[in-house]
Amino acid sequence: MTTPVAVRVWEGQIRTVWNAWRTSVALSMTQPFIFLAGMGFGVGALVDAGDGAQSSLGGLSYVQFLAPALLATTAMMAGAFEAMWPVHDGFYWRRTFEAVAATPVSPRAVVNGLMLWWTTRVVVGVGGVAIALVVMPSTRSWGIIPAVVVSVLCGLGFAAPIASWTATRTSDTPFAALQRFVITPLFLFGGAFYPLTALPGAIRPVAWVTPLWHGVELCRSFTVGNSSPYGVYVHLGVLLAWCVAGYLACLVTFDRRIRR
Amino acid sequence: MPETVLTQPAETATATAPVVAAVDIRKQFGAFEAVRGVSFEVRRGECFGFLGPNGAGKSSLMRMVSSVSPATSGTMSIFGLDPRTSGSQIRARMGVVPQTDNLDQELTVEENLLIYGRYFDLSRAECRRRAKDLLDFVQLGDRAQSRVEPLSGGMKRRLTIARSLMSKPELLLLDEPTTGLDPQARHVLWDRLYRLKEQGVTLVLTTHYMDEAEQLCDRLVVVDRGQIVAEGSPAQLIREHATREVLEIRVAASVVAGIESALSSLGLRTEVLPDRVLLYSNNGEQTLKDVHELGITTLSSLVRRSSLEDVFLRLTGRTLND
Ligand SMILES: Nc1ncnc2c1ncn2[C@@H]1O[C@H](COP(=O)(O)OP(=O)(O)OP(=O)(O)O)[C@@H](O)[C@H]1O
Ligand SMILES: [Mg+2]
C-alpha cells in the first residue's frame, strides 16, 4: 500500500519541525491567551462601560468582538512564523529539503507536504483559541467550526506567499524586518482589536488587500453572528486568492531552489 | 571540448547497457560555466571515479547524475531513463551521499533513517528493519538512539552512507566520501564500499585523493576546470601519462632558480614545485647519480613509484591538493 507522497513529506515535517521548533511553537500558542486575558477582560471592562460601545462594535461586548478575531490573528502568526525560520532551516541550516531532493520526492511534493503541515500547524495553533471560545458562553456557537476552517485559509494565505519568498533568501536577517514591519502592524491594524472604521481612511486599504482582516471578519461573523458589511464570498475570495497565488509561487521558487 | 568524448569499445558494451551515459554535458551558473562538455559512461557493477581539484566541477556533475539539478545542455541517460522527465523513477533506484552531510542533527541516528526510508515509500516496519541492518553494517548499531549532532565526522559520514542505502539502490553516488576523515575511518569506509561493490552495487565517486582513486576505482576520469582531461583505469593512466618511477629531490633555495636549466641536459621531464623537484625516469637511482654528477647538491631525495598525482600534474600542470 502506498502513502501519498505529500503525506510522507508532512510526516517528516512533523518530526523535524517539532523537534527543532517546539519551544517557539509552544510559546506562540500561549500568545492568544495573554491577549484574551489582558485585552479582552482588562480593556473590555473599560470599553463596555463607555457610551455607545455596543453600537460601534455592532452590538457585541468587547470579549465577543475580540475573541473570535484571535482565531485569525493566531493563524496569521503561526503561518508567517512557519514560512520563515523553519523553511529557511530546511533550505539552509539543516538542509532537510536538500536531503529530500535526492529521493523520489519532487519539489512539488515538498510544497504539497508543507501545505499540509502548515494546515496542521494552524489548526493546532488556533485550537487553544477555539477551546476558549467554546468555554465562554457568550462566544459558544457551532460557527466556531467554519471559523477554524477560515483561520486555516488565513494562515495559509500568509504561509504560502511568505514561504515562496523565503525560498529565494540565503539569510535569515530579513525575517525580523518582515515580522516587525508587516506582521505586527497587520496584527494591530487588521480589525481584530477595533473596527476598521476607527482607522484613518488612508490605512484601511492595507487591511482590505491583505488576508488578515478578511479572516477576522469571517471568524467573527461565523461565531458571534455579527453580519459583516461585506459579503462572505468576497472575504473568502480574497483569502483563497492569497492561498492559491502563494501556492503557485512556492511551486516556482521551491523548484528553482531545490534543482538549481 | 571534442577530446573529452569517451568511446566505449563495442565488445565491453554488449553485455549490459551502461548505467549512466552522459554526452556533452554542460552546466552553467549565471555567466559561469562550471561543467564544459563532459561525456562518460558508467558500466553496471563497476566503481567509476571523478578525480579533480577543488572547483573542477565534480559536485556539479554529481548533482546532475543524481537527477536533482538539470544539465544546461547535453544528454544524459540513467538506467536508460531521461532525468528531465523521469527524475523520480531514477532517484528511486539510486542512493546519494552528498559532499556535506545533510543529516537532521536534531533527530536520532535511527530517526534519520526512518524518515528517509519513508520518502521512498517503504512501510514503517520495513524502514525499521532496514535501519537496524544498515546501522550494523556501518557499525553504528549501538548509537541508534543517540542524537546525530554529537557524533564524530566519521560516524556522520557512515550514517549518511547508511541513509543512502535505505532504498537498496542499484547505483550509489558518493561525493568525496572520505574527505576530512582520519586514516582509520577512511579504511573502514573503503571496506564498506568494497562490500557494496561485491553485492553488485554500481559506485560513482568523486575524490581528490589519488590513493582513494587507485584503491577503489576500476575506471576514472580526471576532471579539470569543467572538462575531462584523461580517462582509463588507474594503472592505465599511470602507464600512459607518467614514467615507471619518480625521483623527488629537495635542493637549497639558492639553487632552485636555475635548477630547471641545470637539469635539462638529462633529457627528462621535470616539475619544479614550491617544495621539491620531481624527475620522471624509468630508473630513479640512476637519475639520482646523474643529478649528483651534474654537481647539484640535494638536501634529500626519494625514489618512488609514480602515482595518479603525477598523472594529474602532467595533464594540468598543477598539483591536486594545492
Ligand atoms: N549553485 C552554484 N551557483 C554558482 N556557482 C556554483 C554553484 N555550484 C557550483 N558553482 C561553481 O562551479 C564550480 C564547480 O563547483 P563544484 O562544486 O562542482 O566543484 P568540485 O569539483 O565539487 O569542487 P570541490 O572539490 O571543492 O568540492 C565552482 O567554481 C563553483 O564556485
Ligand atoms: Mg565538490
Coordinates of C-alpha atoms and ligand atoms in Angstrom, one line a residue:
Chain A
M1 CA 0.0 0.0 0.0
T2 CA 1.5 3.4 -0.9
T3 CA 1.1 6.5 1.1
P4 CA 0.6 9.7 -0.9
V5 CA 4.0 11.5 -1.2
A6 CA 2.8 14.8 0.3
V7 CA 1.6 12.9 3.4
R8 CA 5.1 11.4 3.7
V9 CA 6.7 14.9 3.5
W10 CA 4.1 16.0 6.1
E11 CA 5.2 13.1 8.4
G12 CA 8.8 14.2 8.1
Q13 CA 7.9 17.8 8.8
I14 CA 6.1 16.8 12.0
R15 CA 9.2 15.1 13.2
T16 CA 11.8 17.6 12.1
V17 CA 10.0 20.9 12.8
W18 CA 8.6 19.7 16.1
N19 CA 12.0 18.6 17.3
A20 CA 13.7 21.9 16.4
W21 CA 11.0 24.5 17.0
R22 CA 8.7 23.1 19.7
T23 CA 9.7 25.8 22.2
S24 CA 8.8 28.6 19.7
V25 CA 5.6 26.7 18.8
A26 CA 4.7 26.3 22.5
L27 CA 5.4 30.0 23.2
S28 CA 3.3 31.1 20.2
M29 CA 0.4 29.1 21.5
T30 CA 0.3 31.0 24.8
Q31 CA 0.0 34.3 23.0
P32 CA -3.8 34.4 22.2
F33 CA -4.5 33.6 25.9
I34 CA -2.4 36.5 27.0
F35 CA -4.2 38.8 24.6
L36 CA -7.6 37.4 25.6
A37 CA -6.9 37.9 29.3
G38 CA -5.2 41.3 29.0
M39 CA -7.2 42.9 26.2
G40 CA -10.4 41.0 26.4
F41 CA -11.1 41.4 30.1
G42 CA -9.0 44.3 31.0
V43 CA -9.6 46.7 28.1
G44 CA -13.1 45.1 27.6
A45 CA -14.2 46.3 31.0
L46 CA -13.4 49.9 30.0
V47 CA -14.8 49.6 26.5
D48 CA -18.1 48.0 27.5
A49 CA -18.6 50.8 30.1
G50 CA -18.2 53.5 27.5
D51 CA -21.0 55.4 25.8
G52 CA -22.2 53.8 22.6
A53 CA -19.7 51.0 22.8
Q54 CA -22.2 48.3 21.9
S55 CA -23.3 50.1 18.7
S56 CA -19.7 50.8 17.4
L57 CA -18.9 47.1 18.0
G58 CA -22.0 46.0 16.1
G59 CA -23.9 45.1 19.3
L60 CA -21.2 42.9 20.7
S61 CA -19.4 43.0 24.0
Y62 CA -15.7 43.6 23.7
V63 CA -14.8 40.0 24.5
Q64 CA -17.3 38.8 21.9
F65 CA -15.7 41.2 19.4
L66 CA -12.1 40.3 20.1
A67 CA -12.1 36.6 20.9
P68 CA -13.2 35.2 17.5
A69 CA -10.7 37.5 15.8
L70 CA -7.9 35.9 17.7
L71 CA -8.5 32.8 15.6
A72 CA -7.4 34.7 12.5
T73 CA -4.5 36.6 14.2
T74 CA -3.2 33.4 15.7
A75 CA -3.4 31.7 12.3
M76 CA -1.5 34.5 10.7
M77 CA 1.2 34.4 13.4
A78 CA 1.6 30.7 13.1
G79 CA 1.6 30.7 9.3
A80 CA 4.0 33.5 9.0
F81 CA 6.4 32.0 11.5
E82 CA 6.4 28.6 9.9
A83 CA 7.1 30.1 6.5
M84 CA 10.2 31.9 7.7
W85 CA 12.6 30.3 10.1
P86 CA 11.6 26.6 9.7
V87 CA 11.6 26.9 5.8
H88 CA 14.9 28.7 5.9
D89 CA 16.1 25.9 8.2
G90 CA 15.1 23.3 5.6
F91 CA 17.0 25.1 2.8
Y92 CA 19.9 26.5 4.6
W93 CA 20.8 25.3 8.1
R94 CA 19.7 21.7 8.4
R95 CA 19.1 21.4 4.6
T96 CA 16.3 18.9 5.0
F97 CA 14.9 19.9 1.6
E98 CA 18.3 19.1 0.0
A99 CA 18.2 15.6 1.5
V100 CA 14.6 15.1 0.4
A101 CA 15.6 16.3 -3.1
A102 CA 17.8 13.2 -3.6
T103 CA 14.8 10.9 -3.0
P104 CA 11.9 10.3 -5.4
V105 CA 10.1 13.2 -3.7
S106 CA 9.7 16.1 -6.2
P107 CA 9.9 19.8 -5.3
R108 CA 6.1 19.9 -6.0
A109 CA 5.5 17.2 -3.4
V110 CA 7.7 19.1 -0.9
V111 CA 5.4 22.1 -1.4
N112 CA 2.2 20.0 -1.1
G113 CA 3.6 18.4 2.1
L114 CA 4.4 21.8 3.5
M115 CA 0.8 23.0 2.8
L116 CA -0.5 20.0 4.7
W117 CA 2.0 20.7 7.5
W118 CA 1.0 24.4 7.7
T119 CA -2.6 23.4 7.9
T120 CA -1.9 21.1 10.8
R121 CA 0.2 23.7 12.5
V122 CA -2.5 26.4 12.1
V123 CA -5.2 24.0 13.4
V124 CA -3.1 23.2 16.4
G125 CA -2.3 26.9 17.0
V126 CA -5.9 28.1 16.8
G127 CA -7.1 25.0 18.8
G128 CA -6.5 26.8 22.0
V129 CA -8.5 29.9 20.9
A130 CA -11.3 27.6 19.7
I131 CA -11.4 25.9 23.1
A132 CA -11.6 29.3 24.8
L133 CA -14.5 30.3 22.5
V134 CA -16.3 27.1 23.4
V135 CA -15.8 27.7 27.2
M136 CA -17.1 31.2 27.2
P137 CA -20.9 31.2 27.0
S138 CA -21.1 34.5 25.1
T139 CA -19.0 33.1 22.2
R140 CA -20.1 29.4 22.2
S141 CA -21.5 28.5 18.8
W142 CA -21.4 25.9 16.0
G143 CA -19.9 28.7 13.9
I144 CA -16.6 28.0 15.5
I145 CA -16.1 25.1 13.2
P146 CA -16.3 27.1 9.9
A147 CA -14.3 29.8 11.7
V148 CA -11.5 27.3 12.3
V149 CA -11.6 26.4 8.6
V150 CA -11.4 30.1 7.7
S151 CA -8.4 30.6 10.0
V152 CA -6.6 27.8 8.1
L153 CA -7.2 29.8 4.9
C154 CA -5.9 32.9 6.7
G155 CA -2.8 31.0 8.0
L156 CA -2.1 29.5 4.5
G157 CA -2.7 32.9 3.0
F158 CA 0.3 34.1 4.9
A159 CA 2.4 31.0 5.0
A160 CA 2.4 30.2 1.3
P161 CA 3.3 33.6 -0.1
I162 CA 5.9 34.2 2.6
A163 CA 7.5 30.7 2.1
S164 CA 7.8 31.4 -1.6
W165 CA 9.8 34.4 -0.8
T166 CA 11.8 32.6 1.9
A167 CA 12.9 30.1 -0.7
T168 CA 14.7 32.9 -2.6
R169 CA 16.6 34.1 0.5
T170 CA 20.0 32.9 1.7
S171 CA 20.0 34.6 5.0
D172 CA 17.5 34.9 7.9
T173 CA 18.1 38.6 8.6
P174 CA 15.1 39.9 6.6
F175 CA 12.7 37.8 8.6
A176 CA 12.8 40.0 11.7
A177 CA 12.1 43.0 9.5
L178 CA 9.1 41.3 7.9
Q179 CA 7.8 40.4 11.3
R180 CA 8.3 43.9 12.7
F181 CA 7.1 45.9 9.7
V182 CA 4.4 43.7 8.2
I183 CA 3.1 41.1 10.5
T184 CA 3.0 43.1 13.7
P185 CA 1.3 46.2 12.1
L186 CA -1.2 43.9 10.4
F187 CA -1.9 42.3 13.8
L188 CA -2.7 45.8 15.2
F189 CA -4.5 47.3 12.2
G190 CA -6.3 44.2 10.9
G191 CA -9.6 44.9 12.6
A192 CA -9.1 42.4 15.5
F193 CA -8.9 44.9 18.3
Y194 CA -11.3 47.6 17.0
P195 CA -13.4 48.1 13.8
L196 CA -11.5 49.1 10.7
T197 CA -13.7 52.2 10.7
A198 CA -11.8 53.5 13.7
L199 CA -8.6 53.8 11.5
P200 CA -7.8 56.7 9.3
G201 CA -9.1 56.1 5.8
A202 CA -5.6 56.0 4.3
I203 CA -4.6 52.9 6.2
R204 CA -7.7 50.9 5.5
P205 CA -6.8 49.7 2.0
V206 CA -3.8 47.8 3.6
A207 CA -6.3 45.8 5.6
W208 CA -8.5 45.3 2.5
V209 CA -5.8 43.7 0.3
T210 CA -4.1 41.5 2.9
P211 CA -5.6 38.3 4.3
L212 CA -5.9 39.1 8.0
W213 CA -8.8 41.5 8.1
H214 CA -10.9 39.1 5.8
G215 CA -10.1 36.3 8.2
V216 CA -11.0 38.4 11.2
E217 CA -14.4 39.5 9.7
L218 CA -15.3 35.9 8.7
C219 CA -14.3 34.4 12.0
R220 CA -16.3 37.0 13.9
S221 CA -19.4 36.8 11.7
F222 CA -19.4 32.9 11.8
T223 CA -19.0 32.7 15.6
V224 CA -20.9 35.6 17.1
G225 CA -23.2 36.2 14.2
N226 CA -22.2 39.8 13.6
S227 CA -23.1 40.1 10.0
S228 CA -20.2 41.7 8.1
P229 CA -20.9 44.6 5.9
Y230 CA -19.0 42.9 3.1
G231 CA -20.2 39.6 1.7
V232 CA -18.8 36.3 2.9
Y233 CA -17.9 35.5 -0.6
V234 CA -15.7 38.5 -1.1
H235 CA -13.8 37.6 2.1
L236 CA -13.4 34.0 1.1
G237 CA -12.4 35.0 -2.4
V238 CA -9.5 37.2 -1.1
L239 CA -8.3 34.5 1.3
L240 CA -8.4 31.9 -1.4
A241 CA -6.6 34.2 -3.9
W242 CA -3.7 34.6 -1.5
C243 CA -3.5 30.9 -0.8
V244 CA -3.6 29.9 -4.5
A245 CA -1.1 32.7 -5.5
G246 CA 1.2 31.7 -2.7
Y247 CA 1.0 28.1 -3.6
L248 CA 1.8 28.7 -7.2
A249 CA 4.7 31.0 -6.3
C250 CA 6.0 28.3 -3.9
L251 CA 5.9 25.7 -6.8
V252 CA 8.2 28.0 -8.8
T253 CA 10.6 29.2 -6.1
F254 CA 11.0 25.8 -4.4
D255 CA 11.7 24.1 -7.7
R256 CA 14.3 26.7 -8.5
R257 CA 16.0 26.5 -5.2
I258 CA 16.0 22.7 -4.9
R259 CA 17.0 22.0 -8.5
R260 CA 19.5 24.8 -9.0
Chain B
M1 CA 35.6 20.0 -25.8
P2 CA 35.9 17.3 -28.5
E3 CA 38.9 15.5 -27.0
T4 CA 36.8 14.7 -23.9
V5 CA 34.4 12.4 -25.7
L6 CA 34.9 8.8 -24.5
T7 CA 34.0 6.0 -26.7
Q8 CA 33.5 2.6 -25.2
P9 CA 34.9 -0.4 -27.1
A10 CA 31.9 -2.2 -28.6
E11 CA 32.7 -5.6 -27.0
T12 CA 32.5 -4.3 -23.4
A13 CA 29.3 -2.5 -24.0
T14 CA 27.4 -5.5 -25.4
A15 CA 26.7 -7.4 -22.1
T16 CA 24.7 -4.7 -20.4
A17 CA 23.7 -1.2 -21.3
P18 CA 25.6 1.5 -19.3
V19 CA 24.0 2.6 -16.0
V20 CA 24.9 6.2 -16.8
A21 CA 25.6 7.6 -20.2
A22 CA 26.3 11.3 -20.5
V23 CA 27.1 13.1 -23.8
D24 CA 28.5 16.6 -23.9
I25 CA 27.0 17.7 -20.6
R26 CA 27.3 21.4 -19.7
K27 CA 26.3 23.3 -16.5
Q28 CA 26.0 27.0 -16.4
F29 CA 25.7 29.1 -13.2
G30 CA 24.8 32.6 -14.5
A31 CA 27.6 33.6 -16.8
F32 CA 30.0 30.9 -15.4
E33 CA 30.3 27.5 -17.0
A34 CA 31.2 25.0 -14.3
V35 CA 30.9 21.9 -16.5
R36 CA 32.1 22.4 -20.1
G37 CA 31.1 19.5 -22.3
V38 CA 31.7 16.3 -20.4
S39 CA 30.9 12.8 -21.8
F40 CA 31.3 9.5 -20.0
E41 CA 29.7 6.1 -19.4
V42 CA 29.4 4.1 -16.2
R43 CA 29.0 0.3 -16.6
R44 CA 26.9 -1.9 -14.3
G45 CA 28.8 -3.1 -11.3
E46 CA 31.9 -1.0 -11.7
C47 CA 33.3 1.7 -9.5
F48 CA 33.7 4.8 -11.5
G49 CA 35.6 7.9 -10.2
F50 CA 35.8 11.6 -10.9
L51 CA 39.3 12.8 -9.8
G52 CA 39.9 16.5 -9.8
P53 CA 40.9 19.5 -7.8
N54 CA 38.7 22.0 -5.9
G55 CA 36.2 23.7 -8.3
A56 CA 36.7 21.2 -11.1
G57 CA 33.0 20.6 -11.3
K58 CA 32.8 17.2 -9.6
S59 CA 29.9 18.1 -7.4
S60 CA 28.0 19.8 -10.2
L61 CA 28.4 16.7 -12.2
M62 CA 27.2 14.5 -9.3
R63 CA 24.2 16.7 -8.8
M64 CA 23.3 16.3 -12.4
V65 CA 23.7 12.5 -12.3
S66 CA 21.6 12.4 -9.1
S67 CA 18.8 13.8 -11.3
V68 CA 18.3 16.8 -9.0
S69 CA 20.0 19.5 -11.0
P70 CA 19.2 19.6 -14.7
A71 CA 22.1 20.0 -17.2
T72 CA 22.1 23.3 -19.1
S73 CA 22.7 21.3 -22.3
G74 CA 23.8 17.8 -23.4
T75 CA 22.0 14.5 -23.0
M76 CA 22.1 12.2 -20.0
S77 CA 20.6 8.8 -19.6
I78 CA 20.5 6.9 -16.3
F79 CA 19.1 3.3 -16.2
G80 CA 18.1 4.2 -19.8
L81 CA 15.8 6.9 -18.5
D82 CA 15.9 10.7 -19.1
P83 CA 16.4 12.6 -15.8
R84 CA 14.5 15.6 -17.2
T85 CA 11.3 13.6 -17.5
S86 CA 11.8 10.6 -15.1
G87 CA 13.7 12.1 -12.2
S88 CA 11.6 10.5 -9.6
Q89 CA 11.9 7.0 -11.0
I90 CA 15.6 7.4 -11.4
R91 CA 16.1 8.7 -7.8
A92 CA 14.0 5.8 -6.5
R93 CA 16.8 3.4 -7.7
M94 CA 19.7 5.5 -6.6
G95 CA 21.5 6.4 -3.3
V96 CA 23.2 9.7 -2.9
V97 CA 25.9 10.7 -0.4
P98 CA 26.4 14.5 -0.8
Q99 CA 29.7 16.2 -0.2
T100 CA 28.5 17.8 3.0
D101 CA 26.3 15.7 5.3
N102 CA 22.8 16.9 5.4
L103 CA 21.6 14.7 8.3
D104 CA 19.0 16.1 10.6
Q105 CA 21.1 17.0 13.6
E106 CA 18.1 17.3 15.9
L107 CA 16.9 13.8 15.4
T108 CA 18.4 10.5 16.5
V109 CA 20.5 8.3 14.3
E110 CA 17.6 5.9 13.7
E111 CA 15.0 8.6 13.1
N112 CA 17.2 10.0 10.3
L113 CA 17.0 6.6 8.5
L114 CA 13.3 6.1 9.2
I115 CA 12.2 9.5 7.8
Y116 CA 14.4 9.0 4.8
G117 CA 13.0 5.5 4.1
R118 CA 9.5 6.9 4.2
Y119 CA 10.4 9.2 1.3
F120 CA 11.0 6.0 -0.7
D121 CA 7.5 4.9 0.3
L122 CA 8.8 2.0 2.5
S123 CA 6.4 0.9 5.2
R124 CA 7.3 1.9 8.7
A125 CA 8.1 -1.7 9.7
E126 CA 10.3 -2.2 6.6
C127 CA 12.1 1.1 7.5
R128 CA 12.8 -0.1 11.0
R129 CA 14.1 -3.5 9.7
R130 CA 16.4 -1.9 7.1
A131 CA 17.6 0.8 9.6
K132 CA 18.7 -1.9 12.0
D133 CA 20.6 -3.9 9.4
L134 CA 22.2 -0.8 8.0
L135 CA 23.3 0.6 11.3
D136 CA 25.0 -2.7 12.0
F137 CA 26.6 -2.6 8.5
V138 CA 28.1 0.8 9.2
Q139 CA 29.0 -0.1 12.8
L140 CA 26.5 2.4 14.4
G141 CA 24.2 -0.2 15.9
D142 CA 24.9 0.9 19.4
R143 CA 24.3 4.5 18.6
A144 CA 20.8 4.1 17.1
Q145 CA 19.1 6.1 19.8
S146 CA 21.6 8.9 20.2
R147 CA 21.2 12.3 18.6
V148 CA 23.2 12.9 15.5
E149 CA 24.8 16.2 16.5
P150 CA 27.4 14.9 18.9
L151 CA 28.6 12.1 16.6
S152 CA 32.1 12.4 15.1
G153 CA 32.7 13.3 11.5
G154 CA 33.4 9.7 10.6
M155 CA 30.3 8.4 12.3
K156 CA 28.1 11.0 10.5
R157 CA 29.7 10.0 7.2
R158 CA 28.9 6.4 7.9
L159 CA 25.4 7.3 8.8
T160 CA 24.9 9.3 5.6
I161 CA 26.1 6.2 3.7
A162 CA 23.6 4.0 5.7
R163 CA 20.9 6.5 4.8
S164 CA 21.7 6.4 1.1
L165 CA 21.3 2.6 1.3
M166 CA 17.8 2.6 2.8
S167 CA 16.3 2.2 -0.6
K168 CA 18.6 -0.7 -1.6
P169 CA 20.0 1.3 -4.6
E170 CA 21.4 -0.2 -7.7
L171 CA 23.6 2.9 -8.1
L172 CA 25.4 4.7 -5.3
L173 CA 26.8 8.2 -5.8
L174 CA 29.4 9.3 -3.3
D175 CA 30.7 12.9 -3.4
E176 CA 34.1 12.9 -1.6
P177 CA 33.1 10.1 0.8
T178 CA 36.2 10.3 2.9
T179 CA 37.3 13.9 2.9
G180 CA 38.1 15.0 6.4
L181 CA 38.3 11.6 7.9
D182 CA 41.3 10.1 9.7
P183 CA 43.1 7.2 8.0
Q184 CA 41.4 4.5 10.1
A185 CA 37.9 5.9 9.4
R186 CA 38.8 6.0 5.7
H187 CA 39.8 2.4 5.7
V188 CA 36.5 1.4 7.4
L189 CA 34.6 3.3 4.7
W190 CA 36.6 1.8 1.9
D191 CA 35.9 -1.7 3.2
R192 CA 32.2 -1.0 3.3
L193 CA 32.3 0.3 -0.3
Y194 CA 34.1 -2.9 -1.4
R195 CA 31.4 -4.9 0.1
L196 CA 28.7 -3.0 -1.6
K197 CA 30.5 -3.5 -4.9
E198 CA 30.7 -7.2 -4.2
Q199 CA 26.9 -7.2 -3.8
G200 CA 26.7 -5.7 -7.3
V201 CA 26.0 -2.0 -6.5
T202 CA 27.4 0.3 -9.1
L203 CA 29.5 3.0 -7.5
V204 CA 30.3 6.5 -8.7
L205 CA 32.5 8.6 -6.5
T206 CA 34.4 11.8 -6.6
T207 CA 37.7 12.4 -4.8
H208 CA 40.8 14.4 -4.7
Y209 CA 42.8 11.7 -3.1
M210 CA 44.9 9.6 -5.5
D211 CA 45.2 6.7 -3.1
E212 CA 41.4 6.6 -2.8
A213 CA 41.0 6.6 -6.6
E214 CA 43.7 3.9 -7.0
Q215 CA 42.2 1.7 -4.3
L216 CA 38.5 1.9 -5.2
C217 CA 38.1 2.8 -8.9
D218 CA 38.0 0.4 -11.8
R219 CA 37.9 3.4 -14.1
L220 CA 38.1 7.0 -13.6
V221 CA 38.2 10.3 -15.4
V222 CA 40.4 13.2 -14.5
V223 CA 38.4 16.4 -14.4
D224 CA 39.9 19.9 -14.5
R225 CA 38.1 23.2 -14.9
G226 CA 34.9 21.5 -16.0
Q227 CA 36.5 19.2 -18.6
I228 CA 37.7 15.7 -18.8
V229 CA 41.4 15.6 -19.4
A230 CA 42.0 11.9 -19.3
E231 CA 40.2 8.6 -18.7
G232 CA 41.1 5.0 -18.0
S233 CA 42.0 2.6 -15.2
P234 CA 44.4 3.9 -12.6
A235 CA 47.2 1.6 -13.9
Q236 CA 46.5 2.6 -17.5
L237 CA 46.6 6.3 -16.7
I238 CA 49.9 6.0 -14.9
R239 CA 51.3 4.0 -17.7
E240 CA 50.2 6.5 -20.3
H241 CA 51.0 9.7 -18.6
A242 CA 53.9 9.0 -16.2
T243 CA 57.1 7.1 -16.1
R244 CA 57.7 4.0 -14.0
E245 CA 59.5 5.8 -11.2
V246 CA 59.7 9.4 -9.9
L247 CA 62.8 10.9 -8.3
E248 CA 61.9 13.6 -5.8
I249 CA 64.7 15.9 -4.6
R250 CA 64.9 18.9 -2.4
V251 CA 67.6 21.4 -3.0
A252 CA 68.8 24.6 -1.3
A253 CA 66.6 27.7 -2.0
S254 CA 69.6 29.4 -3.7
V255 CA 69.8 26.6 -6.3
V256 CA 66.0 26.4 -7.1
A257 CA 66.0 29.3 -9.5
G258 CA 68.4 27.8 -12.1
I259 CA 67.6 24.1 -11.5
E260 CA 65.4 23.6 -14.5
S261 CA 68.0 24.5 -17.0
A262 CA 70.7 22.8 -15.0
L263 CA 68.8 19.5 -15.2
S264 CA 67.8 19.9 -18.8
S265 CA 70.8 18.0 -20.1
L266 CA 69.3 14.8 -18.6
G267 CA 66.5 15.0 -21.1
L268 CA 63.9 14.0 -18.6
R269 CA 60.6 15.6 -17.8
T270 CA 61.0 17.8 -14.7
E271 CA 58.5 19.5 -12.5
V272 CA 59.7 22.2 -10.2
L273 CA 57.2 22.5 -7.3
P274 CA 57.5 25.0 -4.4
D275 CA 58.9 22.5 -2.0
R276 CA 60.6 19.9 -4.2
V277 CA 61.7 19.0 -7.7
L278 CA 60.3 15.9 -9.5
L279 CA 62.2 14.0 -12.2
Y280 CA 60.3 11.4 -14.3
S281 CA 62.6 8.5 -15.1
N282 CA 62.4 4.7 -15.5
N283 CA 65.4 4.3 -13.2
G284 CA 65.3 6.7 -10.3
E285 CA 68.5 5.6 -8.6
Q286 CA 70.5 6.1 -11.9
T287 CA 68.9 9.5 -12.3
L288 CA 69.9 10.5 -8.8
K289 CA 73.5 9.6 -9.7
D290 CA 73.3 11.6 -12.9
V291 CA 72.0 14.6 -10.9
H292 CA 74.9 14.4 -8.5
E293 CA 77.4 14.1 -11.4
L294 CA 76.0 17.4 -12.7
G295 CA 77.3 18.9 -9.4
I296 CA 73.9 19.5 -7.9
T297 CA 73.8 19.0 -4.1
T298 CA 70.5 17.5 -2.9
L299 CA 69.3 18.1 0.7
S300 CA 67.2 14.9 0.5
S301 CA 66.0 12.5 -2.2
L302 CA 63.3 9.9 -2.7
V303 CA 62.6 7.4 -5.4
R304 CA 59.0 6.2 -5.6
R305 CA 56.6 4.6 -7.9
S306 CA 54.6 7.1 -9.9
S307 CA 51.0 7.8 -8.9
L308 CA 47.9 9.4 -10.2
E309 CA 49.2 12.6 -8.6
D310 CA 51.9 12.6 -11.3
V311 CA 49.3 11.9 -14.0
F312 CA 47.4 14.9 -12.8
L313 CA 50.4 17.1 -12.7
R314 CA 51.3 16.1 -16.2
L315 CA 47.9 16.8 -17.5
T316 CA 47.1 20.1 -15.8
G317 CA 50.5 21.5 -14.7
R318 CA 49.1 21.7 -11.1
T319 CA 49.1 19.5 -8.1
L320 CA 45.8 18.2 -6.9
N321 CA 45.8 19.4 -3.3
D322 CA 47.3 22.9 -3.7
Ligands
LIG1 N1 24.9 26.8 -7.2 C1 26.0 27.4 -7.7 N2 26.0 28.7 -8.1 C2 27.1 29.3 -8.7 N3 28.2 28.7 -8.9 C3 28.4 27.4 -8.5 C4 27.3 26.7 -7.9 N4 27.7 25.5 -7.6 C5 29.0 25.4 -8.0 N5 29.4 26.6 -8.5 C6 30.7 26.9 -9.1 O1 31.0 25.8 -10.0 C7 32.4 25.5 -9.9 C8 32.5 24.0 -9.7 O2 32.0 23.7 -8.4 P1 31.8 22.2 -7.9 O3 31.3 22.3 -6.5 O4 31.1 21.4 -8.9 O5 33.4 21.8 -7.8 P2 34.0 20.5 -7.1 O6 34.9 19.8 -8.2 O7 33.0 19.7 -6.5 O8 35.0 21.2 -6.1 P3 35.4 20.7 -4.6 O9 36.5 19.7 -4.7 O10 35.8 21.9 -3.9 O11 34.1 20.1 -4.0 C9 33.0 26.3 -8.8 O12 33.7 27.4 -9.4 C10 31.8 26.8 -8.0 O13 32.0 28.0 -7.5
MG2 MG 32.6 19.1 -4.6

